[in-house]
Short mmCIF file of C-alpha atoms in Angstrom, two decimals:
data_model
loop_
_atom_site.label_atom_id
_atom_site.label_comp_id
_atom_site.label_asym_id
_atom_site.label_seq_id
_atom_site.Cartn_x
_atom_site.Cartn_y
_atom_site.Cartn_z
CA MET Z 1 227.27 211.32 -98.89
CA PRO Z 2 229.31 215.07 -98.49
CA PRO Z 3 228.35 218.18 -100.42
CA ASP Z 4 227.92 218.61 -103.78
CA ASP Z 5 230.30 220.96 -103.03
CA ALA Z 6 233.29 218.51 -101.46
CA LEU Z 7 237.01 218.41 -103.44
CA VAL Z 8 239.46 215.93 -103.36
CA VAL Z 9 243.74 216.05 -104.56
CA GLY Z 10 245.33 213.44 -106.82
CA VAL Z 11 249.15 213.71 -107.02
CA ASP Z 12 250.97 212.44 -109.45
CA PHE Z 13 254.30 211.01 -108.79
CA GLY Z 14 255.88 210.91 -111.95
CA THR Z 15 259.95 210.45 -113.67
CA LEU Z 16 260.36 213.85 -113.60
CA SER Z 17 257.98 215.78 -111.75
CA ALA Z 18 255.19 215.58 -109.00
CA ARG Z 19 251.71 216.33 -110.88
CA ALA Z 20 248.64 217.29 -108.45
CA VAL Z 21 244.80 217.69 -109.31
CA VAL Z 22 241.64 219.79 -107.20
CA VAL Z 23 238.93 217.77 -108.63
CA ARG Z 24 234.68 218.15 -107.85
CA VAL Z 25 233.91 214.65 -106.41
CA ARG Z 26 229.92 215.22 -108.19
CA ASP Z 27 231.01 214.52 -111.77
CA GLY Z 28 235.35 214.30 -111.96
CA ALA Z 29 235.63 218.06 -113.06
CA GLU Z 30 239.32 219.67 -112.36
CA LEU Z 31 238.83 222.66 -111.29
CA GLY Z 32 242.45 223.28 -110.13
CA THR Z 33 245.59 221.34 -111.23
CA ALA Z 34 249.43 222.18 -111.67
CA VAL Z 35 253.62 220.80 -111.82
CA ALA Z 36 256.12 221.00 -110.39
CA ASP Z 37 259.83 218.97 -111.10
CA TYR Z 38 261.85 217.80 -108.58
CA ARG Z 39 264.44 219.29 -107.90
CA HIS Z 40 267.40 217.26 -109.15
CA GLY Z 41 265.77 215.35 -111.87
CA VAL Z 42 266.95 211.60 -112.37
CA VAL Z 43 270.29 211.34 -110.01
CA ASP Z 44 272.58 208.83 -113.16
CA HIS Z 45 275.30 210.61 -113.74
CA GLU Z 46 277.15 211.75 -109.52
CA LEU Z 47 275.84 212.08 -106.59
CA PRO Z 48 274.37 215.61 -105.60
CA GLY Z 49 277.05 217.05 -102.99
CA SER Z 50 279.81 214.51 -103.29
CA GLY Z 51 280.05 214.98 -107.01
CA ARG Z 52 280.01 211.22 -106.51
CA ARG Z 53 280.20 209.15 -109.42
CA LEU Z 54 277.43 206.64 -110.86
CA PRO Z 55 278.21 203.18 -112.97
CA PRO Z 56 275.97 202.73 -116.07
CA ASP Z 57 273.00 201.99 -115.31
CA TRP Z 58 272.60 203.91 -112.60
CA ALA Z 59 268.77 206.03 -112.28
CA LEU Z 60 268.36 207.77 -109.17
CA GLN Z 61 265.98 210.88 -107.16
CA VAL Z 62 266.62 212.25 -103.60
CA PRO Z 63 263.71 211.39 -101.52
CA ALA Z 64 263.27 215.11 -99.81
CA ASP Z 65 262.79 216.35 -104.00
CA TYR Z 66 259.04 215.01 -103.71
CA ILE Z 67 258.00 216.40 -100.42
CA GLU Z 68 259.18 220.05 -102.39
CA SER Z 69 257.56 219.13 -105.13
CA MET Z 70 254.32 217.86 -103.74
CA SER Z 71 254.31 220.66 -101.96
CA ALA Z 72 254.21 223.16 -104.23
CA ALA Z 73 252.28 221.62 -106.72
CA VAL Z 74 249.20 220.83 -104.02
CA LYS Z 75 249.35 224.54 -102.96
CA GLU Z 76 249.82 226.11 -106.30
CA ALA Z 77 246.06 223.32 -107.59
CA LEU Z 78 244.39 225.19 -104.99
CA THR Z 79 245.24 228.80 -105.63
CA GLY Z 80 241.19 230.29 -106.10
CA LEU Z 81 239.49 227.54 -104.01
CA ASP Z 82 238.37 226.81 -100.63
CA PRO Z 83 240.51 223.64 -99.24
CA ALA Z 84 238.28 222.81 -96.64
CA LYS Z 85 236.01 221.32 -98.72
CA VAL Z 86 239.02 218.54 -99.28
CA ILE Z 87 237.21 215.62 -97.38
CA GLY Z 88 240.66 213.70 -98.95
CA ILE Z 89 243.96 212.58 -101.02
CA ALA Z 90 245.79 210.29 -102.58
CA THR Z 91 249.07 209.44 -104.36
CA ASP Z 92 250.02 207.13 -107.05
CA PHE Z 93 253.20 206.78 -108.02
CA THR Z 94 256.48 205.57 -110.90
CA ALA Z 95 257.24 201.73 -110.05
CA CYS Z 96 259.29 199.50 -109.13
CA THR Z 97 260.79 202.48 -106.93
CA MET Z 98 262.57 201.50 -104.14
CA VAL Z 99 263.81 203.76 -100.67
CA PRO Z 100 265.67 201.84 -97.79
CA THR Z 101 265.13 203.41 -94.49
CA THR Z 102 265.08 203.43 -90.84
CA GLN Z 103 262.93 201.81 -88.99
CA GLN Z 104 260.91 205.28 -88.85
CA GLY Z 105 260.68 205.87 -91.94
CA VAL Z 106 264.10 207.95 -92.63
CA PRO Z 107 265.64 207.33 -96.21
CA LEU Z 108 269.33 206.85 -95.55
CA CYS Z 109 270.33 208.54 -98.64
CA ALA Z 110 268.96 212.07 -95.36
CA LEU Z 111 271.40 210.25 -92.93
CA PRO Z 112 275.26 212.24 -93.05
CA GLU Z 113 277.34 208.80 -92.67
CA PHE Z 114 275.00 207.68 -95.69
CA ALA Z 115 274.94 210.62 -97.60
CA ASP Z 116 278.22 209.36 -100.30
CA GLU Z 117 276.94 205.70 -100.38
CA PRO Z 118 274.30 205.87 -103.72
CA HIS Z 119 272.97 202.12 -102.91
CA ALA Z 120 271.20 204.37 -99.84
CA TYR Z 121 269.21 206.65 -102.36
CA VAL Z 122 265.64 206.10 -104.22
CA LYS Z 123 266.50 203.17 -106.60
CA LEU Z 124 264.54 205.10 -109.51
CA TRP Z 125 262.23 202.66 -111.67
CA LYS Z 126 264.40 202.39 -114.48
CA HIS Z 127 267.41 201.32 -112.44
CA HIS Z 128 268.44 198.12 -115.07
CA ALA Z 129 271.86 197.82 -112.63
CA ALA Z 130 270.79 195.22 -110.66
CA GLN Z 131 269.89 192.74 -113.92
CA PRO Z 132 273.03 190.19 -112.94
CA GLN Z 133 270.59 189.70 -109.61
CA ALA Z 134 267.50 189.75 -111.90
CA ASP Z 135 269.32 186.71 -114.32
CA ARG Z 136 270.30 185.05 -111.38
CA ILE Z 137 266.93 184.99 -109.52
CA ASN Z 138 265.11 184.23 -112.86
CA GLU Z 139 267.27 180.85 -113.06
CA LEU Z 140 266.20 179.04 -109.96
CA GLY Z 141 263.64 180.49 -110.10
CA ARG Z 142 263.19 178.25 -112.96
CA VAL Z 143 265.43 175.35 -111.16
CA ARG Z 144 263.30 175.20 -108.73
CA GLY Z 145 260.08 175.16 -110.48
CA GLU Z 146 258.86 178.26 -108.74
CA LYS Z 147 255.17 177.98 -109.48
CA TRP Z 148 255.47 182.33 -108.58
CA LEU Z 149 257.56 182.69 -111.64
CA PRO Z 150 254.59 182.14 -115.11
CA ARG Z 151 252.64 184.87 -112.50
CA TYR Z 152 254.92 187.43 -114.09
CA GLY Z 153 255.27 185.56 -117.32
CA GLY Z 154 258.40 183.71 -116.66
CA LEU Z 155 260.86 186.40 -115.90
CA ILE Z 156 261.60 188.17 -112.76
CA SER Z 157 262.35 192.00 -114.02
CA SER Z 158 265.98 193.24 -112.34
CA GLU Z 159 263.79 196.95 -112.16
CA TRP Z 160 262.03 194.97 -109.13
CA GLU Z 161 262.00 194.60 -105.19
CA PHE Z 162 264.06 191.79 -105.06
CA ALA Z 163 267.07 191.98 -107.27
CA LYS Z 164 267.22 195.30 -106.63
CA ALA Z 165 267.71 194.16 -102.91
CA LEU Z 166 269.88 191.77 -103.37
CA GLN Z 167 272.42 194.41 -105.82
CA ILE Z 168 271.91 196.23 -101.90
CA LEU Z 169 273.12 192.99 -100.13
CA GLU Z 170 275.52 192.01 -102.69
CA GLU Z 171 277.22 195.98 -103.11
CA ALA Z 172 276.64 197.53 -100.07
CA PRO Z 173 276.44 194.92 -97.41
CA HIS Z 174 276.33 197.81 -94.31
CA VAL Z 175 273.66 199.86 -96.44
CA TYR Z 176 271.23 196.36 -96.61
CA GLU Z 177 272.58 195.83 -92.80
CA ALA Z 178 271.39 199.23 -91.86
CA MET Z 179 267.61 199.36 -93.50
CA ARG Z 180 264.54 198.47 -91.32
CA HIS Z 181 262.44 198.81 -93.70
CA PHE Z 182 262.97 198.41 -97.74
CA VAL Z 183 260.09 200.47 -99.06
CA GLU Z 184 257.72 201.73 -102.31
CA LEU Z 185 257.74 205.21 -102.67
CA ALA Z 186 253.85 204.44 -103.71
CA ASP Z 187 253.78 203.52 -100.09
CA TRP Z 188 256.59 205.80 -98.49
CA ILE Z 189 254.42 209.34 -99.54
CA VAL Z 190 251.75 207.63 -97.57
CA TRP Z 191 253.32 207.20 -94.32
CA GLN Z 192 255.30 210.88 -95.00
CA LEU Z 193 251.39 212.07 -95.04
CA THR Z 194 249.60 209.68 -91.87
CA GLY Z 195 252.37 208.63 -90.19
CA ASN Z 196 251.82 205.37 -90.81
CA TYR Z 197 253.32 202.93 -92.58
CA VAL Z 198 251.21 200.82 -94.99
CA ARG Z 199 251.99 198.21 -97.03
CA ASN Z 200 249.36 198.59 -101.09
CA ALA Z 201 248.03 195.67 -102.50
CA CYS Z 202 248.64 197.16 -105.74
CA THR Z 203 253.40 196.94 -105.97
CA ALA Z 204 253.26 194.24 -103.38
CA GLY Z 205 251.67 191.91 -105.75
CA TYR Z 206 253.14 193.18 -109.38
CA LYS Z 207 256.94 194.49 -107.97
CA GLY Z 208 257.44 192.22 -104.90
CA ILE Z 209 256.63 188.45 -106.21
CA TYR Z 210 253.31 187.76 -103.25
CA GLN Z 211 251.30 186.10 -105.15
CA ASP Z 212 248.37 183.41 -102.84
CA GLY Z 213 249.13 185.58 -99.59
CA GLU Z 214 252.56 185.35 -99.72
CA TYR Z 215 256.02 185.82 -100.82
CA PRO Z 216 258.92 183.56 -101.65
CA SER Z 217 260.61 180.77 -99.41
CA GLN Z 218 263.57 181.40 -97.31
CA ASP Z 219 264.79 178.23 -98.60
CA PHE Z 220 264.54 180.17 -102.64
CA LEU Z 221 266.59 183.74 -100.85
CA ARG Z 222 268.81 181.60 -98.69
CA GLU Z 223 270.12 179.49 -102.30
CA LEU Z 224 270.35 183.13 -103.21
CA ASN Z 225 272.18 183.74 -100.79
CA PRO Z 226 272.64 183.45 -97.30
CA GLY Z 227 272.76 186.81 -96.60
CA PHE Z 228 268.94 187.19 -98.28
CA GLU Z 229 267.16 184.63 -96.31
CA ARG Z 230 265.06 186.41 -94.42
CA PHE Z 231 265.07 189.04 -96.65
CA VAL Z 232 261.08 189.20 -96.08
CA ALA Z 233 260.54 189.05 -93.00
CA ASP Z 234 262.85 191.70 -91.45
CA LYS Z 235 263.11 194.65 -94.78
CA LEU Z 236 259.82 193.50 -96.69
CA GLU Z 237 256.57 192.14 -94.66
CA HIS Z 238 254.79 194.54 -93.86
CA PRO Z 239 250.01 194.35 -94.09
CA LEU Z 240 248.85 195.42 -96.82
CA GLY Z 241 245.99 197.95 -97.54
CA GLN Z 242 243.80 197.80 -100.95
CA LEU Z 243 242.76 199.55 -103.61
CA GLY Z 244 241.15 202.02 -103.06
CA ASP Z 245 240.70 201.64 -98.77
CA LYS Z 246 241.96 204.44 -96.26
CA ALA Z 247 245.69 204.24 -94.96
CA GLY Z 248 244.96 207.10 -92.52
CA GLN Z 249 243.81 210.02 -92.22
CA LEU Z 250 246.43 213.10 -92.67
CA SER Z 251 249.06 214.54 -90.10
CA ALA Z 252 250.10 217.97 -88.91
CA GLN Z 253 252.56 218.25 -90.97
CA ALA Z 254 251.04 216.81 -93.47
CA ALA Z 255 248.54 219.29 -93.70
CA ALA Z 256 251.39 222.62 -93.39
CA TRP Z 257 252.73 221.45 -96.39
CA THR Z 258 250.13 221.16 -99.05
CA GLY Z 259 247.39 223.92 -97.07
CA LEU Z 260 245.15 221.07 -96.91
CA PRO Z 261 243.28 220.13 -93.60
CA GLU Z 262 244.68 217.92 -91.38
CA GLY Z 263 242.42 214.79 -90.44
CA ILE Z 264 241.53 214.13 -93.96
CA ALA Z 265 241.17 211.19 -95.37
CA VAL Z 266 244.45 209.62 -96.81
CA ALA Z 267 244.61 206.79 -99.46
CA VAL Z 268 246.06 203.90 -99.89
CA GLY Z 269 249.22 204.04 -102.73
CA ASN Z 270 248.80 203.07 -106.28
CA VAL Z 271 251.35 202.93 -109.35
CA ASP Z 272 250.86 205.20 -111.75
CA ALA Z 273 250.09 203.25 -114.01
CA HIS Z 274 246.73 201.53 -112.97
CA VAL Z 275 245.38 203.67 -111.49
CA THR Z 276 245.39 205.39 -114.93
CA ALA Z 277 242.90 202.24 -115.72
CA PRO Z 278 239.19 203.83 -113.05
CA ALA Z 279 240.53 207.17 -114.87
CA ALA Z 280 239.77 206.63 -118.15
CA ARG Z 281 237.15 204.29 -117.41
CA ALA Z 282 238.39 201.51 -117.87
CA VAL Z 283 237.53 199.09 -115.15
CA GLU Z 284 236.05 195.86 -117.60
CA PRO Z 285 237.96 192.79 -119.36
CA GLY Z 286 239.45 193.75 -123.14
CA GLN Z 287 240.09 197.79 -122.73
CA MET Z 288 244.37 197.73 -122.58
CA VAL Z 289 245.16 201.01 -121.24
CA ALA Z 290 248.42 202.30 -122.53
CA ILE Z 291 250.28 205.49 -120.01
CA MET Z 292 252.50 206.90 -122.16
CA GLY Z 293 254.92 209.13 -121.42
CA THR Z 294 258.49 208.95 -120.67
CA SER Z 295 257.56 204.77 -120.97
CA THR Z 296 254.66 203.19 -121.36
CA CYS Z 297 253.18 201.28 -118.78
CA HIS Z 298 249.84 198.98 -120.29
CA VAL Z 299 247.50 197.85 -118.27
CA MET Z 300 243.93 195.74 -118.33
CA ASN Z 301 241.25 193.66 -116.66
CA GLY Z 302 240.20 189.54 -117.60
CA THR Z 303 238.48 187.54 -115.51
CA HIS Z 304 240.92 185.12 -115.39
CA LEU Z 305 244.33 183.63 -114.17
CA ALA Z 306 246.31 183.09 -117.66
CA GLU Z 307 250.32 183.22 -117.74
CA VAL Z 308 251.35 185.41 -120.56
CA PRO Z 309 254.58 185.44 -121.82
CA GLY Z 310 256.81 188.71 -120.63
CA MET Z 311 253.80 190.41 -119.19
CA CYS Z 312 254.68 192.37 -115.71
CA GLY Z 313 252.50 190.95 -113.79
CA VAL Z 314 248.94 189.28 -112.65
CA VAL Z 315 247.18 190.42 -109.66
CA ASP Z 316 244.42 188.71 -108.10
CA GLY Z 317 242.19 192.57 -107.75
CA GLY Z 318 245.21 194.63 -108.99
CA ILE Z 319 242.94 196.74 -110.21
CA VAL Z 320 239.72 196.64 -109.84
CA PRO Z 321 238.85 194.74 -107.18
CA GLY Z 322 237.10 190.98 -108.37
CA LEU Z 323 239.21 191.23 -111.96
CA TRP Z 324 242.00 190.09 -112.50
CA GLY Z 325 244.59 192.94 -113.22
CA TYR Z 326 247.32 192.27 -116.15
CA GLU Z 327 250.86 194.88 -116.91
CA ALA Z 328 252.71 194.72 -119.39
CA GLY Z 329 255.02 197.41 -120.77
CA GLN Z 330 257.80 199.15 -122.92
CA SER Z 331 260.08 200.71 -121.11
CA GLY Z 332 261.29 203.46 -123.62
CA VAL Z 333 258.42 205.66 -125.11
CA GLY Z 334 259.04 208.71 -124.89
CA ASP Z 335 262.41 208.80 -123.86
CA ILE Z 336 264.26 207.42 -126.88
CA PHE Z 337 262.27 210.86 -128.60
CA ALA Z 338 263.70 213.04 -126.59
CA TRP Z 339 267.14 210.94 -126.59
CA PHE Z 340 266.88 211.61 -130.42
CA VAL Z 341 265.91 215.33 -130.16
CA ARG Z 342 268.29 216.01 -127.84
CA THR Z 343 271.40 214.19 -129.44
CA SER Z 344 270.44 213.56 -133.81
CA VAL Z 345 269.31 216.48 -134.50
CA PRO Z 346 271.31 219.55 -136.49
CA PRO Z 347 270.96 223.00 -135.26
CA GLU Z 348 268.87 223.78 -139.28
CA TYR Z 349 265.27 221.95 -137.46
CA HIS Z 350 266.24 223.22 -134.37
CA ALA Z 351 266.02 226.96 -135.99
CA ALA Z 352 263.22 225.55 -138.51
CA ALA Z 353 260.65 224.22 -135.20
CA GLU Z 354 262.00 227.52 -133.69
CA ALA Z 355 260.83 229.99 -136.32
CA LYS Z 356 257.07 228.70 -136.34
CA GLY Z 357 256.95 228.74 -133.44
CA VAL Z 358 256.65 224.97 -132.45
CA SER Z 359 258.88 222.58 -130.46
CA VAL Z 360 261.22 220.19 -132.49
CA HIS Z 361 259.35 217.56 -131.32
CA GLU Z 362 256.54 218.92 -133.54
CA TYR Z 363 258.61 219.78 -136.13
CA LEU Z 364 260.20 216.51 -136.98
CA THR Z 365 256.57 215.17 -136.31
CA GLU Z 366 255.37 217.77 -138.63
CA LEU Z 367 257.59 216.31 -141.03
CA ALA Z 368 257.27 212.55 -140.44
CA ALA Z 369 253.91 212.50 -141.13
CA ALA Z 370 254.19 213.62 -145.14
CA GLN Z 371 255.41 210.47 -146.00
CA GLY Z 372 254.17 207.72 -146.95
CA ILE Z 373 253.94 204.63 -144.63
CA GLY Z 374 257.62 202.36 -145.10
CA GLU Z 375 258.89 205.71 -147.79
CA HIS Z 376 262.21 205.74 -144.66
CA GLY Z 377 263.28 202.42 -145.95
CA LEU Z 378 263.65 201.87 -141.71
CA VAL Z 379 263.28 199.29 -139.78
CA ALA Z 380 264.12 199.44 -135.48
CA LEU Z 381 263.48 198.56 -132.33
CA ASP Z 382 262.62 200.60 -130.35
CA TRP Z 383 264.75 198.93 -126.66
CA HIS Z 384 267.44 201.88 -125.89
CA SER Z 385 266.33 201.80 -122.18
CA GLY Z 386 266.18 198.75 -122.77
CA ASN Z 387 262.99 195.24 -123.20
CA ARG Z 388 260.31 194.91 -120.46
CA SER Z 389 257.80 193.05 -122.12
CA VAL Z 390 257.61 190.75 -123.19
CA LEU Z 391 261.76 189.69 -123.15
CA VAL Z 392 262.49 191.13 -119.70
CA ASP Z 393 266.18 192.05 -120.51
CA HIS Z 394 267.10 195.16 -120.41
CA GLU Z 395 270.31 194.36 -121.33
CA LEU Z 396 268.86 194.32 -125.27
CA SER Z 397 269.46 197.69 -126.97
CA GLY Z 398 268.85 200.62 -129.91
CA VAL Z 399 268.28 199.52 -133.65
CA VAL Z 400 267.77 201.18 -137.02
CA VAL Z 401 268.33 199.05 -140.27
CA GLY Z 402 267.86 200.22 -143.04
CA GLN Z 403 269.71 204.21 -142.57
CA THR Z 404 271.80 205.36 -146.06
CA LEU Z 405 273.81 208.41 -146.34
CA ALA Z 406 269.97 209.48 -148.06
CA THR Z 407 268.82 208.75 -144.18
CA THR Z 408 267.25 212.66 -142.89
CA PRO Z 409 266.29 212.91 -139.02
CA GLU Z 410 262.59 213.64 -139.79
CA ASP Z 411 262.72 208.91 -141.59
CA THR Z 412 264.66 208.01 -138.31
CA TYR Z 413 262.35 210.16 -135.86
CA ARG Z 414 259.28 208.55 -137.08
CA ALA Z 415 260.62 205.34 -137.40
CA LEU Z 416 261.36 205.37 -133.88
CA LEU Z 417 258.02 206.15 -133.25
CA GLU Z 418 256.92 203.49 -135.60
CA ALA Z 419 258.90 201.34 -133.13
CA THR Z 420 256.97 202.08 -130.20
CA ALA Z 421 254.08 201.43 -131.58
CA PHE Z 422 255.57 197.66 -133.11
CA GLY Z 423 256.46 197.30 -128.83
CA THR Z 424 252.91 197.52 -127.18
CA ARG Z 425 251.53 195.08 -130.95
CA VAL Z 426 253.98 192.84 -129.93
CA ILE Z 427 252.12 193.19 -126.14
CA ILE Z 428 248.82 192.82 -127.12
CA ASP Z 429 249.20 189.94 -130.07
CA THR Z 430 251.37 187.85 -127.09
CA PHE Z 431 247.86 188.92 -124.56
CA ILE Z 432 245.85 187.52 -127.16
CA ASP Z 433 247.90 184.14 -128.16
CA ALA Z 434 247.35 183.04 -124.64
CA GLY Z 435 244.31 183.58 -124.24
CA VAL Z 436 243.42 187.17 -122.89
CA PRO Z 437 241.56 188.74 -125.32
CA VAL Z 438 242.11 192.73 -126.22
CA ARG Z 439 239.32 194.65 -127.62
CA GLU Z 440 239.73 198.21 -127.44
CA LEU Z 441 243.87 200.59 -126.15
CA ILE Z 442 242.80 203.52 -124.82
CA VAL Z 443 245.37 205.76 -124.07
CA ALA Z 444 246.40 208.60 -121.20
CA GLY Z 445 249.84 210.39 -120.56
CA GLY Z 446 251.00 213.06 -122.62
CA LEU Z 447 251.68 211.89 -125.84
CA ILE Z 448 248.42 211.51 -126.84
CA LYS Z 449 248.71 215.22 -127.48
CA ASN Z 450 250.19 213.60 -131.13
CA GLU Z 451 247.58 213.26 -132.97
CA PHE Z 452 249.88 211.58 -136.42
CA LEU Z 453 251.96 208.53 -133.01
CA MET Z 454 247.62 208.04 -131.99
CA GLN Z 455 246.67 206.99 -135.17
CA MET Z 456 249.38 205.45 -135.96
CA TYR Z 457 248.53 203.29 -132.56
CA ALA Z 458 245.49 201.76 -133.82
CA ASP Z 459 246.71 201.81 -136.90
CA VAL Z 460 249.31 199.58 -136.12
CA VAL Z 461 247.29 197.70 -132.89
CA ASN Z 462 244.52 196.70 -135.54
CA LEU Z 463 241.95 198.07 -133.21
CA PRO Z 464 239.67 201.25 -131.86
CA LEU Z 465 241.99 203.73 -130.35
CA SER Z 466 240.17 205.89 -127.23
CA VAL Z 467 241.76 208.29 -125.49
CA ILE Z 468 241.21 209.31 -122.25
CA GLY Z 469 239.52 213.03 -121.46
CA SER Z 470 242.23 213.50 -118.60
CA ALA Z 471 246.14 216.01 -119.05
CA GLN Z 472 246.21 214.21 -116.12
CA GLY Z 473 244.82 210.97 -115.84
CA PRO Z 474 246.98 208.99 -112.53
CA ALA Z 475 246.82 212.71 -110.32
CA LEU Z 476 242.47 211.70 -111.45
CA GLY Z 477 243.22 208.18 -110.96
CA SER Z 478 243.66 209.14 -106.86
CA ALA Z 479 241.07 211.59 -107.16
CA ILE Z 480 238.37 208.92 -108.27
CA HIS Z 481 240.39 206.88 -105.05
CA ALA Z 482 240.25 209.60 -103.16
CA ALA Z 483 236.74 209.74 -102.50
CA VAL Z 484 236.71 206.39 -102.05
CA ALA Z 485 239.14 207.01 -99.33
CA ALA Z 486 237.00 209.22 -98.59
CA GLY Z 487 233.90 207.63 -98.88
CA ALA Z 488 231.62 209.65 -100.80
CA TYR Z 489 231.58 206.20 -103.48
CA PRO Z 490 231.49 202.78 -102.21
CA ASP Z 491 233.81 201.14 -105.02
CA ILE Z 492 235.77 202.67 -107.78
CA ARG Z 493 233.56 200.88 -110.19
CA ALA Z 494 231.71 203.70 -109.16
CA ALA Z 495 233.60 206.80 -108.32
CA ALA Z 496 234.97 206.05 -111.91
CA GLU Z 497 231.68 205.92 -113.12
CA ALA Z 498 231.18 209.28 -111.76
CA MET Z 499 234.40 210.91 -112.17
CA GLY Z 500 236.43 209.10 -115.33
CA SER Z 501 236.01 210.63 -118.14
CA VAL Z 502 237.62 208.92 -121.87
CA ARG Z 503 236.94 210.58 -125.70
CA LYS Z 504 235.60 206.44 -127.61
CA ASP Z 505 237.32 206.04 -130.40
CA ALA Z 506 238.44 208.67 -131.37
CA TYR Z 507 240.64 206.98 -133.72
CA LEU Z 508 239.60 204.07 -135.81
CA PRO Z 509 241.82 202.24 -137.82
CA ILE Z 510 242.19 202.57 -141.43
CA GLU Z 511 242.06 199.72 -143.76
CA ALA Z 512 244.97 200.67 -146.16
CA ASN Z 513 247.45 202.51 -143.43
CA VAL Z 514 246.96 199.47 -141.46
CA GLU Z 515 247.92 196.46 -144.15
CA ALA Z 516 250.80 199.18 -145.01
CA TYR Z 517 252.20 198.86 -141.60
CA GLN Z 518 251.90 195.49 -141.13
CA GLU Z 519 254.26 194.63 -143.82
CA ILE Z 520 256.84 196.56 -141.90
CA PHE Z 521 255.44 195.86 -138.67
CA GLU Z 522 256.88 191.85 -139.93
CA GLU Z 523 260.69 193.52 -140.84
CA TYR Z 524 260.30 194.44 -136.71
CA ARG Z 525 258.82 191.10 -135.62
CA SER Z 526 262.12 189.77 -137.05
CA LEU Z 527 264.53 191.93 -136.13
CA HIS Z 528 262.66 191.72 -132.61
CA ASP Z 529 263.31 188.00 -132.53
CA TYR Z 530 266.45 187.97 -133.35
CA PHE Z 531 268.09 190.32 -131.08
CA GLY Z 532 265.89 189.58 -129.39
CA GLN Z 533 266.43 185.89 -128.60
CA GLY Z 534 268.55 184.21 -130.74
CA ASN Z 535 271.82 186.73 -130.71
CA GLY Z 536 273.60 188.03 -128.28
CA VAL Z 537 275.64 191.08 -129.42
CA MET Z 538 274.43 193.78 -127.68
CA HIS Z 539 274.32 191.17 -124.54
CA ARG Z 540 278.27 191.48 -125.29
CA MET Z 541 278.34 195.00 -126.97
CA ARG Z 542 276.49 196.41 -123.08
CA GLU Z 543 278.80 193.66 -121.39
CA ARG Z 544 282.28 195.41 -122.85
CA ARG Z 545 280.81 199.64 -122.23
CA ARG Z 546 280.26 198.01 -119.12
CA VAL Z 547 283.65 197.16 -118.88
CA GLN Z 548 285.14 200.41 -120.32
CA LYS Z 549 282.93 203.51 -117.78
CA GLY Z 550 282.91 200.82 -115.49
#
């Protein structure tokens, strides 16, 4: 066993920044934390340097930003602490976030000949421009009766590995030819830390269609596109590392980046949502963890394999060994609230918030909370970034029904908050209907600080709502994996019990609110089915936008 004062480091690579936390191994105490934004943020309008414009639905990043932000965040988090006491480091990443690399792991966008080529950059999780490729994957999978398709709720997302790779092949074949590895960033960052390329079992299963020990067949890939036949064999397939395992040791170069001791354990990579479950001590069946930030990812363990319509995936041991790990999600949550504040709130609201010393979000929440349920007369759909679950259609878009000339910004803001809660309710109901019970909702992520929103979620889903005890849930989860990789605990469950943190039943459903929200939810469900399953207006308007901007 390590000494009582041993430390581990967890680094969470989010959509906009890297977050580092230094954690004491024996009890999970967080002794240091820091956040460092990515220099280029999300690249969704034009490539840095060249100014080349990007089409709609693109979302890229610059891989060098990850190293820079990790270095800054880890060094700051270590302030006042002894780095010599650190015995391990682990990282997590947004997913599915992919980068094409050389044989040695150099991102193609870092090569001069590809600096002006969008397909050579990191494709962020919310890059949705591969929807046509995803549609073809899904249709061919249905026609052929592929056994892996039901494991993903019957639909493969445009966010995932195969759709993004097929888009590269068909739109930039020179990039595809030069690409030796198509790498999840969860694995690329571990590669940079250790010098070893280890593909993690989590993203392979959830984002890479790896089921029962195999990927989609060469016959299937050839039928999609003859040039895609050997994608798995030549660009993707690589030895898998299990969650909590040691991927290697921290290299001298990475030690210089971070200020950590060379040679400490580096854990196998993981996904930000999945690694959060042990941080919230949610490692038993029926505990659904919602990691709420720019988007929301829902993860949960189950005792058996079930086919849940529209789920993002189910993987044996995908969260903890011995249980089936389920994943679902919403493509836009915090992003929607931020969009509304950025584009639709008049100056006098900004001035009023400033006068009160609060953010515009806090000011709108205060005004919205003063309303009765349904007082605004609105119902909205939370599809501004498409629908991940349960419709798995990123061509869908947002809707607000009921607006009049008397509608106020706080009315619409509250309707958007409610819409995201209703979206989570649809996901929970779908799991329950498929025979996978959900008995508790545990929330992590930046939105837990909005108490009004948390109570709303408890009322809408009619479940006890617990809240993670850490402001940096994914980073704490990574630290837990680092402790296991360093040999401080025998497995993830034991480490979670010692190092995890949660406020149980922080919000309980209020019966009157449950009944009132149920009426609005039924209206939401009608809109959900009409626009999501029975009317193509959103697809037609998306295509019109694409053509006009194309």
